[in-house]
Amino acid sequence: MGKLLRLPGLIDIHVHLRDPGQTHKEDFLTGTSAALAGGVTTVFDMPNNKEPIFSYGRLKEKIEIAKRKAVCDWGLYFGTDGQNIKEFEKVVDKVVGLKVYLNLTTGKILIENEKLVEKVFKYWPKNKIIVVHAEGEKIDLAIGLCKKYNNKIHITHISNRQDLDKILEAKLKKIPVTCDVTINHLFLDKHDADFYKDLLVMKPSLQNEDEVDYLWENLPRIDCIATDHAPHLASEKRSFDPPTGVTGVETMLPLLLTAVKQKRLTIKEIVRLTNTDPQIIFGYKQDKNTYVELDPEEEYKIDNKRLFTKCGWSPYHGWKVYGKVKKVILRGEKVFEEGKVLIKPGFGLNICYNKV
Ligand code: NCD
Ligand code: ZN
Ligand code: ZN
């Protein structure tokens, strides 16, 4: 065994744990176990559940479920269809942010009517971030509204040059917009999508190599890396109407460490993109005694059979990677070691620390 490397627990600001509603794909226990296995100690869960999280009641229900089952720390996003403005004040201190969908994706909760989108930006409290699924011209809409109403926004899963350039331009103008790229858009491209077909359909779709290279070149200007852990059963992906999205929370760190080995990235950058910048953007302070120990020299193969995710497959199955997670410490407690979760469901805490 080589010298162990210690990293602060990763913060994944974009996951879908499907609980409640689609717990045949994932739930708060399996999803947060997968997170620990991947060195992720905090996840922010999206609101596109089967019954979307559009009301205080649904949010309370989800908080209760997460409280009982989570083994890593967690935060939730609130969702909106533009008709639930009166819920905003009730939920704002219980969530990490508001999620707004401006393009079609799993759950079909996009807001098409621009007047409604505008209402959302106008009334969402300014002290909390809005995370936006926006592609192409919808990015202009989001940035324009952010300017008009002084929101703080974060555009998630940027996948190509054109979209990234819009954000970089806005940043130069000091508009408070940040962004992330996902592991999938850094490590997979259109060739993989063409080869694996339905299995790799995701939103935004995988891009050609030039676009992927552009994301790598511009990583210093990007704020976070997220997984967009979006589990669906392999059988669902192979069906007539395949849902979009793939898993990722337990393969992010080894893929990034493999990129370090290939000199495409530094450990310092990994820490910024998966820990320090997420804390700054979301106003979250991670406990100092929360860290991951791993062997950066240990090479192993990602194997579907060893995954914790309930849906049981990864687009990286068979990939040779470096950096095996040995141990995870969460708030001073050993929670994961040598492939095993050591604490009981419910150990994970809501980072918003709010009573409902
Ligand atoms: C996500 C999902 O399955 O919930 N799918 C995806 O293709 N990325 C939704 C999303 O993040 O857009
Ligand atoms: Zn999305
Ligand atoms: Zn997503």
Coordinates of N, CA and C and ligand atoms in Angstrom, one line a residue, residues 14-16 18 46 48 99 101 105-106 133 156-157 182 203 227-230 245, ligand 3:
H14 N -25.1 18.1 -6.9 CA -26.2 17.7 -7.9 C -26.4 16.2 -8.0
V15 N -27.3 15.7 -7.2 CA -27.7 14.2 -7.3 C -29.2 14.1 -7.3
H16 N -29.6 12.9 -7.7 CA -31.0 12.5 -7.7 C -31.1 11.2 -7.0
R18 N -34.0 9.9 -5.8 CA -35.3 9.3 -6.3 C -36.2 8.9 -5.1
M46 N -31.8 16.8 -5.8 CA -32.7 17.5 -6.7 C -34.2 17.3 -6.4
N48 N -36.8 16.8 -8.6 CA -37.6 16.2 -9.6 C -38.0 14.8 -9.3
K99 N -34.4 24.9 -7.4 CA -34.0 24.4 -8.7 C -35.0 24.8 -9.7
Y101 N -36.0 24.3 -13.7 CA -35.7 23.6 -15.0 C -36.3 24.4 -16.2
T105 N -36.3 17.5 -19.2 CA -35.5 16.5 -18.7 C -36.3 15.5 -17.8
T106 N -35.7 14.6 -17.1 CA -36.5 13.6 -16.3 C -37.4 14.4 -15.3
H133 N -31.3 24.5 -14.6 CA -31.0 23.6 -15.8 C -31.3 24.5 -17.0
T156 N -26.1 24.6 -13.8 CA -25.5 23.3 -13.6 C -25.3 22.6 -15.0
H157 N -24.5 21.6 -14.9 CA -24.1 20.7 -16.0 C -23.9 21.4 -17.4
T182 N -20.2 18.3 -15.3 CA -20.3 17.0 -14.6 C -19.2 16.2 -15.1
K203 N -29.1 14.4 -20.3 CA -29.3 15.8 -20.5 C -28.3 16.6 -19.7
T227 N -21.7 15.4 -10.0 CA -21.9 14.1 -10.7 C -23.2 14.1 -11.5
D228 N -24.2 14.8 -11.1 CA -25.5 14.6 -11.7 C -25.9 13.2 -11.6
H229 N -25.6 12.6 -10.4 CA -25.9 11.2 -10.2 C -27.4 10.9 -10.5
A230 N -27.7 10.3 -11.6 CA -29.1 10.2 -12.0 C -29.5 8.8 -12.4
G245 N -30.1 10.2 -18.2 CA -29.3 10.3 -16.9 C -28.5 9.0 -16.6
Ligands
ZN3 ZN -29.6 16.2 -12.6

